[in-house]
PDB file of C-alpha atoms and ligand atoms in Angstrom:
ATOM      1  CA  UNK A   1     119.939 117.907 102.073  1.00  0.00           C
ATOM      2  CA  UNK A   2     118.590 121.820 101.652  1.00  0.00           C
ATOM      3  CA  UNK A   3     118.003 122.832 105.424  1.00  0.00           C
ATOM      4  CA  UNK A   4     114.334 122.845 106.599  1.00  0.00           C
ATOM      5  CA  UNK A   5     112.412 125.903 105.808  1.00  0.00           C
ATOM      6  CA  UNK A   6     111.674 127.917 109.613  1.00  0.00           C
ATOM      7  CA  UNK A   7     108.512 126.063 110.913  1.00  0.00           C
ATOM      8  CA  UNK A   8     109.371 122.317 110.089  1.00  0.00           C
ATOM      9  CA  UNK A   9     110.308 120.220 112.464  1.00  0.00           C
ATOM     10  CA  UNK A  10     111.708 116.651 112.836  1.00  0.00           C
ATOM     11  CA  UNK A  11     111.460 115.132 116.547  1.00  0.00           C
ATOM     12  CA  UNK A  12     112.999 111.424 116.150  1.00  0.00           C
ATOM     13  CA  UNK A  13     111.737 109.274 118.352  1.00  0.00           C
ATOM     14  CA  UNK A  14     108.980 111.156 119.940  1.00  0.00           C
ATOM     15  CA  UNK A  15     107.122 108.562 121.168  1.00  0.00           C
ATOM     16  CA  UNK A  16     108.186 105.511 122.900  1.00  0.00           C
ATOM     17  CA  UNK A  17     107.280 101.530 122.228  1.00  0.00           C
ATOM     18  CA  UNK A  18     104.505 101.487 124.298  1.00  0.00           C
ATOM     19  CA  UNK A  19     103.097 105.061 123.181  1.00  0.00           C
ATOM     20  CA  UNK A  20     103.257 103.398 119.367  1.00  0.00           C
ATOM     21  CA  UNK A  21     101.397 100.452 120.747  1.00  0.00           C
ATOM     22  CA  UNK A  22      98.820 102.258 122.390  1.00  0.00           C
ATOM     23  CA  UNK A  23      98.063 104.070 119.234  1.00  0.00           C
ATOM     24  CA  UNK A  24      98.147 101.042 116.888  1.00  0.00           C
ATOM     25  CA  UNK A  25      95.275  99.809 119.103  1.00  0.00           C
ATOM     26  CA  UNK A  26      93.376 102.956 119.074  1.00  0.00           C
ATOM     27  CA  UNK A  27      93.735 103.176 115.587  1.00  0.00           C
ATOM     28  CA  UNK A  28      92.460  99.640 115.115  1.00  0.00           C
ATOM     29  CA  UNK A  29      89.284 100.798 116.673  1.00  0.00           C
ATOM     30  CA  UNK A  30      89.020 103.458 114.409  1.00  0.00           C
ATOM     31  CA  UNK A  31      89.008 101.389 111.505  1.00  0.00           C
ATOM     32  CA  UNK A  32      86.124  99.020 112.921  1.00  0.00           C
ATOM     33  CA  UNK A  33      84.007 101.775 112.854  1.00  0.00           C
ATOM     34  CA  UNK A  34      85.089 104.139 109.502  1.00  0.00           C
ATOM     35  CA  UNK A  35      87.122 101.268 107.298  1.00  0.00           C
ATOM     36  CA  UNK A  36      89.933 102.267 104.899  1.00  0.00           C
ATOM     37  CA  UNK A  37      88.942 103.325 101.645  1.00  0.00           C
ATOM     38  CA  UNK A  38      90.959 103.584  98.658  1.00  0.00           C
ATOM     39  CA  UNK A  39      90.983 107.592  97.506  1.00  0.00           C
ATOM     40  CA  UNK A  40      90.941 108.394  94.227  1.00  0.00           C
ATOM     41  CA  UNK A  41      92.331 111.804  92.383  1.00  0.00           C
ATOM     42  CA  UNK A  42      90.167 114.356  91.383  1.00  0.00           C
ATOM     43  CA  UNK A  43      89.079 114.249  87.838  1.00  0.00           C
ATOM     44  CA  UNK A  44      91.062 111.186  86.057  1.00  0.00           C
ATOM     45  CA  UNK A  45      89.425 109.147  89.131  1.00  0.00           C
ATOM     46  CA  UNK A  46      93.066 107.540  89.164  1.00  0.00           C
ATOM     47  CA  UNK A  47      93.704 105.534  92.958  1.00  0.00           C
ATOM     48  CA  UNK A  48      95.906 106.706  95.017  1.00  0.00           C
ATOM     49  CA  UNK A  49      98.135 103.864  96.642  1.00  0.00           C
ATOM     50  CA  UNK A  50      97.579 104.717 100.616  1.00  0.00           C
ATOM     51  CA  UNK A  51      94.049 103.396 101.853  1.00  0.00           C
ATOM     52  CA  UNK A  52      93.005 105.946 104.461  1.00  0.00           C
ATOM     53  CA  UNK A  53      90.728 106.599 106.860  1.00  0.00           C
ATOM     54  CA  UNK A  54      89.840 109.806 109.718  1.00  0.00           C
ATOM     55  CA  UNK A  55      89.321 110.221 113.121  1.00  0.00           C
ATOM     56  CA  UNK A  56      87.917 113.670 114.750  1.00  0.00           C
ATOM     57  CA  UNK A  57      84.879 115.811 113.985  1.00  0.00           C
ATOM     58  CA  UNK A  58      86.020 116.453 110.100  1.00  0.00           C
ATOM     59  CA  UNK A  59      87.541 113.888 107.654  1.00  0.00           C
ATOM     60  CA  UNK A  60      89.810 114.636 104.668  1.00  0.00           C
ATOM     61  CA  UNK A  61      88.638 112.884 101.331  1.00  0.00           C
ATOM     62  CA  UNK A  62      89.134 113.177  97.505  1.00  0.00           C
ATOM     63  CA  UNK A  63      87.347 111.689  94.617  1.00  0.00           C
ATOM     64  CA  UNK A  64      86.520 111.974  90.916  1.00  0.00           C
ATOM     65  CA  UNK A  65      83.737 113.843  90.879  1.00  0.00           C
ATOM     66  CA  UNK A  66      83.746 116.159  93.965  1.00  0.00           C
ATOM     67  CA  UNK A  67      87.952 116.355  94.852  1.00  0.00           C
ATOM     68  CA  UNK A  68      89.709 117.171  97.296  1.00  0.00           C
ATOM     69  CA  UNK A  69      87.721 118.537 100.795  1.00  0.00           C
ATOM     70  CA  UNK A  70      86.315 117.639 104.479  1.00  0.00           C
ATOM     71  CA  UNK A  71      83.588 116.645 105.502  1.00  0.00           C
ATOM     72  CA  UNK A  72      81.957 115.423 109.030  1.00  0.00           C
ATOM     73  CA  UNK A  73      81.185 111.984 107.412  1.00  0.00           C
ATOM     74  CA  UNK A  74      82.705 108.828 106.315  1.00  0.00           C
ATOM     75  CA  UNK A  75      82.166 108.317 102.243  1.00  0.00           C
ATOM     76  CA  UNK A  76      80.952 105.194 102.342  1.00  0.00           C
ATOM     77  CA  UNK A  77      79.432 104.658 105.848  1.00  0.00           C
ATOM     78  CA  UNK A  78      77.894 107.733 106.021  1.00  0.00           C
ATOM     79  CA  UNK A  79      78.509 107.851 109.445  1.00  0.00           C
ATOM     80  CA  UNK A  80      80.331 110.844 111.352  1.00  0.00           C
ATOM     81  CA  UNK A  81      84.213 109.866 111.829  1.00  0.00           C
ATOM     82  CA  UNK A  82      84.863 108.343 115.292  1.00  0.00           C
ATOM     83  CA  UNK A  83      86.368 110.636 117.717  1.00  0.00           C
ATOM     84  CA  UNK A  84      90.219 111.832 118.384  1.00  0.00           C
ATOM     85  CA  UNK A  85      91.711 109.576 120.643  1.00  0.00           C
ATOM     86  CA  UNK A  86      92.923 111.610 123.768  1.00  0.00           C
ATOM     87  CA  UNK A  87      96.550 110.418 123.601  1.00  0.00           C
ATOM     88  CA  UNK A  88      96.497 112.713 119.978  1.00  0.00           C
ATOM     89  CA  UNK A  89      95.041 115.809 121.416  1.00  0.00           C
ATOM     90  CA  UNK A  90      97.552 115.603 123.973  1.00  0.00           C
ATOM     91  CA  UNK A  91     100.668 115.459 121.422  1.00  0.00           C
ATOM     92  CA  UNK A  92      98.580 118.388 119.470  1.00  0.00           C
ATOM     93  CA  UNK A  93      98.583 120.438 123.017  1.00  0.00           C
ATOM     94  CA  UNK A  94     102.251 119.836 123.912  1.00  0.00           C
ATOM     95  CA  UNK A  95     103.641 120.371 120.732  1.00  0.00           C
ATOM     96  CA  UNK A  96     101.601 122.562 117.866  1.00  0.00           C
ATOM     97  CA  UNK A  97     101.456 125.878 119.785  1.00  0.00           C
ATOM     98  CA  UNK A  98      97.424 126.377 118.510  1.00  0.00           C
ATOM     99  CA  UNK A  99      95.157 127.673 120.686  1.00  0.00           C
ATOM    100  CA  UNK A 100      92.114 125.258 119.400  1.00  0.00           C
ATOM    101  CA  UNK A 101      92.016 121.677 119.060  1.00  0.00           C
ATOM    102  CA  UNK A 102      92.599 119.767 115.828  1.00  0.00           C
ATOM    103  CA  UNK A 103      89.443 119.166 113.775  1.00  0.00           C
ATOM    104  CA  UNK A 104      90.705 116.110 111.408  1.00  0.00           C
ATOM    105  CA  UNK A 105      93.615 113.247 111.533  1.00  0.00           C
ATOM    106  CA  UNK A 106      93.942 111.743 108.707  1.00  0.00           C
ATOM    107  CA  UNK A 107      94.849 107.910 109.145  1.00  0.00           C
ATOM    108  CA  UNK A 108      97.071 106.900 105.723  1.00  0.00           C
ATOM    109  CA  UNK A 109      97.802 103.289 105.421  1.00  0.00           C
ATOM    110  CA  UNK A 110     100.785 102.573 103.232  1.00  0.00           C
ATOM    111  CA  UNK A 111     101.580  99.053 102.130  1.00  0.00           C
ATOM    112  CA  UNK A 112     105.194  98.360 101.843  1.00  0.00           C
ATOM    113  CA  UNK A 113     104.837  98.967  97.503  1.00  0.00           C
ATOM    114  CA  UNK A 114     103.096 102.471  98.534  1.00  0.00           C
ATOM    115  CA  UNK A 115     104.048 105.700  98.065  1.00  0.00           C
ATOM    116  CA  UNK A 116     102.825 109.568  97.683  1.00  0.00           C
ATOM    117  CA  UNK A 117     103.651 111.954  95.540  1.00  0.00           C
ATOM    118  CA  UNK A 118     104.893 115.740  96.080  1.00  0.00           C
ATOM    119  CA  UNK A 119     101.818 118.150  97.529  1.00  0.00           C
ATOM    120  CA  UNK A 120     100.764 120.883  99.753  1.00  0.00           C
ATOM    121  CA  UNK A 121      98.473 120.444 102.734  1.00  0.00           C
ATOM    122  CA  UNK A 122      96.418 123.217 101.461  1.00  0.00           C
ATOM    123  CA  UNK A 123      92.667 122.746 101.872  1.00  0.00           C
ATOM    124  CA  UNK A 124      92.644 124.024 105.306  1.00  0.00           C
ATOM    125  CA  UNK A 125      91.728 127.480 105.778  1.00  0.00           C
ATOM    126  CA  UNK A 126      93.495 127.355 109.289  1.00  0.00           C
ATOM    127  CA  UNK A 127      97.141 127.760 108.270  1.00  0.00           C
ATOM    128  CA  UNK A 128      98.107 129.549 111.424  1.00  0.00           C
ATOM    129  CA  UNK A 129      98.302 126.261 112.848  1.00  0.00           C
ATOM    130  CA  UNK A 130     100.387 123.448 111.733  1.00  0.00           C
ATOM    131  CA  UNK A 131      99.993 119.982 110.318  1.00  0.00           C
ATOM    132  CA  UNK A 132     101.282 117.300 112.949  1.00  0.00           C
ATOM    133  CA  UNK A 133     102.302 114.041 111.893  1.00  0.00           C
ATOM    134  CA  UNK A 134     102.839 111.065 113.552  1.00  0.00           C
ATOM    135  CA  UNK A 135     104.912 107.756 111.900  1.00  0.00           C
ATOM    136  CA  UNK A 136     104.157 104.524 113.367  1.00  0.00           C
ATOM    137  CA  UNK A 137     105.496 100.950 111.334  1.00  0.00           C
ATOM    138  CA  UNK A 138     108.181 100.384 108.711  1.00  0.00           C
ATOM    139  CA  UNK A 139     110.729 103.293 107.949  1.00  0.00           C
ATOM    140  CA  UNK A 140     109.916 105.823 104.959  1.00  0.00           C
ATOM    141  CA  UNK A 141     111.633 108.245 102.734  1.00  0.00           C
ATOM    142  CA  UNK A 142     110.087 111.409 103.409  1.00  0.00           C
ATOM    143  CA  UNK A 143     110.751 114.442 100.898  1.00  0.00           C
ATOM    144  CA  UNK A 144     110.296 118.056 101.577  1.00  0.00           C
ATOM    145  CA  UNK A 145     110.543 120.964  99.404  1.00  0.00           C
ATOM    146  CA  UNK A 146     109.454 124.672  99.247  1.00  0.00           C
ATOM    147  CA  UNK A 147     106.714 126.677  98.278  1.00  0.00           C
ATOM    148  CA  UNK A 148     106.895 125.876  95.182  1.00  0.00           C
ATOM    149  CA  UNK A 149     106.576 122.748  93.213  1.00  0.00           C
ATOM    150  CA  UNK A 150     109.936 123.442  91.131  1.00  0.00           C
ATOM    151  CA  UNK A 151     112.139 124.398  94.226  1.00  0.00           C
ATOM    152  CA  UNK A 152     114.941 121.623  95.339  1.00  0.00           C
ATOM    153  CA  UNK A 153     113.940 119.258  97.795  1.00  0.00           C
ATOM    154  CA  UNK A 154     115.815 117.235 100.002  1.00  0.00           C
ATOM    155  CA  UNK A 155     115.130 114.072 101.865  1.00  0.00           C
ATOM    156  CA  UNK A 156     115.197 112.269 104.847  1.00  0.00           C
ATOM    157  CA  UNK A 157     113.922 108.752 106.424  1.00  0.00           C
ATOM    158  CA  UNK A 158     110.667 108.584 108.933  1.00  0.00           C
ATOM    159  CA  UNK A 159     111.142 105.436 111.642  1.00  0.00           C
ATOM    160  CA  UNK A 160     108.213 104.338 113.925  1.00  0.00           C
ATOM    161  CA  UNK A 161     107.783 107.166 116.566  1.00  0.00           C
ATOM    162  CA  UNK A 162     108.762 109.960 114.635  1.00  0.00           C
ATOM    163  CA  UNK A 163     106.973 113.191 114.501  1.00  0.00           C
ATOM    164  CA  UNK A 164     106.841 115.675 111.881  1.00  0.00           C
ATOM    165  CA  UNK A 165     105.630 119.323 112.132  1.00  0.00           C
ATOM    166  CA  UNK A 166     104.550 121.507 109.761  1.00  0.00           C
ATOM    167  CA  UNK A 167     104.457 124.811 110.620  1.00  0.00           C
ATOM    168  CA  UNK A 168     105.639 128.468 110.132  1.00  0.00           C
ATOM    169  CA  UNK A 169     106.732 129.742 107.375  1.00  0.00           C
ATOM    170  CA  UNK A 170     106.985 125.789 105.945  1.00  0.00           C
ATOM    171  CA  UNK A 171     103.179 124.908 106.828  1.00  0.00           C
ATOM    172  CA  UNK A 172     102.739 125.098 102.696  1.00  0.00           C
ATOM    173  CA  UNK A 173     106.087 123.292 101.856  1.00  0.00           C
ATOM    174  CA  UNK A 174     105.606 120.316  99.193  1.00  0.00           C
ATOM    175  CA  UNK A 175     106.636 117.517 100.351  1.00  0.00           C
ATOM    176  CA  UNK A 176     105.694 113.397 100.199  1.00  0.00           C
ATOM    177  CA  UNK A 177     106.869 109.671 100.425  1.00  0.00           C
ATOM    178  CA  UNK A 178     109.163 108.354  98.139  1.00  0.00           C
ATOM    179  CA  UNK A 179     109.211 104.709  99.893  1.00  0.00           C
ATOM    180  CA  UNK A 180     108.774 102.240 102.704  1.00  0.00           C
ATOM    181  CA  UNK A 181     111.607 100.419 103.415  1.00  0.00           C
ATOM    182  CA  UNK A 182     110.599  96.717 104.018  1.00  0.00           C
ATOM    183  CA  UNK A 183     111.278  94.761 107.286  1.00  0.00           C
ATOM    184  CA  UNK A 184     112.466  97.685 109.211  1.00  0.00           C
ATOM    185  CA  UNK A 185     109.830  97.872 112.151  1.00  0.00           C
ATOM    186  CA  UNK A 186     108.380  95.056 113.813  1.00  0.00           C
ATOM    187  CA  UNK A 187     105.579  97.145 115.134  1.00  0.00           C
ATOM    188  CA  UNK A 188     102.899  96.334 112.679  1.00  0.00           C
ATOM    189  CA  UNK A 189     102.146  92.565 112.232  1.00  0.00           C
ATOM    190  CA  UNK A 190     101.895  92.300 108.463  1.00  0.00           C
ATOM    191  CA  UNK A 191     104.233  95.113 107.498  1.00  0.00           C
ATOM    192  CA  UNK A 192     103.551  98.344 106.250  1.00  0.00           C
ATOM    193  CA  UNK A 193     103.632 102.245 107.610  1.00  0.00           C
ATOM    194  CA  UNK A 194     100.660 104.137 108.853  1.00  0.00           C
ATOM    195  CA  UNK A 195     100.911 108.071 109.013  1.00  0.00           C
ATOM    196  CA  UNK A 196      98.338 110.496 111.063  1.00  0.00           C
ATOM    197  CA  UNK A 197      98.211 113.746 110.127  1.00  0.00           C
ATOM    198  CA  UNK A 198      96.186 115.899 112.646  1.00  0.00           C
ATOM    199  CA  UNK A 199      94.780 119.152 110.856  1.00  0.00           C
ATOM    200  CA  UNK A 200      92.977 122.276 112.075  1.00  0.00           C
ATOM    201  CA  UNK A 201      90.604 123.170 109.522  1.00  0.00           C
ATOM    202  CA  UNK A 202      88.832 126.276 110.382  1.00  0.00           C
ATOM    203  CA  UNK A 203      90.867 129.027 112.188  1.00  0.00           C
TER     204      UNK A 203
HETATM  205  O1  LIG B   1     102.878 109.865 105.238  1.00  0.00           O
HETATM  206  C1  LIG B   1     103.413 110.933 105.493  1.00  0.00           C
HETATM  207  O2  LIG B   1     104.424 111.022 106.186  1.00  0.00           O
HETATM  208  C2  LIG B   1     102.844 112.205 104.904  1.00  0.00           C
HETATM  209  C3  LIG B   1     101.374 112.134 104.620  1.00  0.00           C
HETATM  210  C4  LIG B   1     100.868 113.379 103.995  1.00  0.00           C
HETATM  211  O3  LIG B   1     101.605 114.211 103.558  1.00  0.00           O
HETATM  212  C5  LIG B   1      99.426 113.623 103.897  1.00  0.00           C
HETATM  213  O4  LIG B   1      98.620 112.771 104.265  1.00  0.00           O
HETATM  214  O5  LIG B   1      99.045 114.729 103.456  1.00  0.00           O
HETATM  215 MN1  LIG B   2     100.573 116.114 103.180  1.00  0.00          MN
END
């Protein structure tokens, strides 16, 4: 593939069985409290295929009417997002080189038919510090490009216990997930890939 742009990295796997475990179960927790919600795109009101959730003291959400933002609450609860689990603030600490903590993690829940298509992380306004993502579940196709929508990308697969950086010069690369490949982790029960992306929002 096109080499990385300076300030994305790929650590394969990061964390070990019992790290993934521990974070299945604290996102399970999560999800009790602020359920998964299907997001829907800005103006066509068209659903997106992850479900998603947050953890932390801001939330990423998008729909028809208002789009793409954060905000302290859950969109249907009403209720402030439940807090970071330690074990991710730790990761954050050892590995984003940021001096403050991250605000948001976004929980995605992809279903094995689920995909998402080629973005920027962009509605931060903290982009001296990267976007950290953690893989946990069946194997994806990840694709990364450049600055610009038009610019090659390449591609490369995600297992459970991978973890992405975003950072540098590459904290605005487009990227997204082509696929889940079926049947290739055994570390969700009914299948399927969740990603957490932990965010700084305000610098
Ligand atoms: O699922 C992934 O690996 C990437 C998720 C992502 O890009 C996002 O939530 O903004
Ligand atoms: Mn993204």
């Amino acid at each position: 593939m096109a080499s990385l742009m300076k300030g994305i990295r790929h650590l394969p796997g990061y964390l070990d069985r019992a790290e993934q475990e521990h974070l299945v179960e604290a996102i399970r927790q999560i999800v009790i409290e602020a359920p998964l919600f299907v997001p829907t795109m800005p103006g066509t009101g068209k659903p997106m295929s992850v479900r998603m959730t947050n953890c932390g003291t801001l939330g990423w959400v998008t729909d028809k009417d208002n789009g793409y933002r954060y905000q302290p609450t859950h969109p249907f609860t009403g209720k402030p997002w439940p807090a970071m689990p330690p074990k991710l603030l730790d990761l954050w600490e050892r590995l984003a080189a940021y001096s403050k903590p991250p605000e948001a993690c976004l929980v995605n829940f992809y279903s094995d038919d689920a995909k998402m298509g080629l973005h920027q992380d962009k509605d931060e306004n903290a982009f001296e510090a990267p976007v950290l993502s953690v893989s946990l579940g069946n194997t994806c196709l990840f694709r990364v490009g450049g600055l610009e929508r038009k610019a090659p990308t390449g591609s490369f697969k995600l297992s459970s216990g991978d973890i992405v950086l975003l950072g540098g010069e590459g904290r605005l690369a487009f990227h997204g997930v082509d696929r889940i490949y079926p049947g290739t982790s055994t570390l969700l029960k009914n299948g399927g890939r969740i990603n957490l992306t932990l965010r700084r929002i305000n610098p």
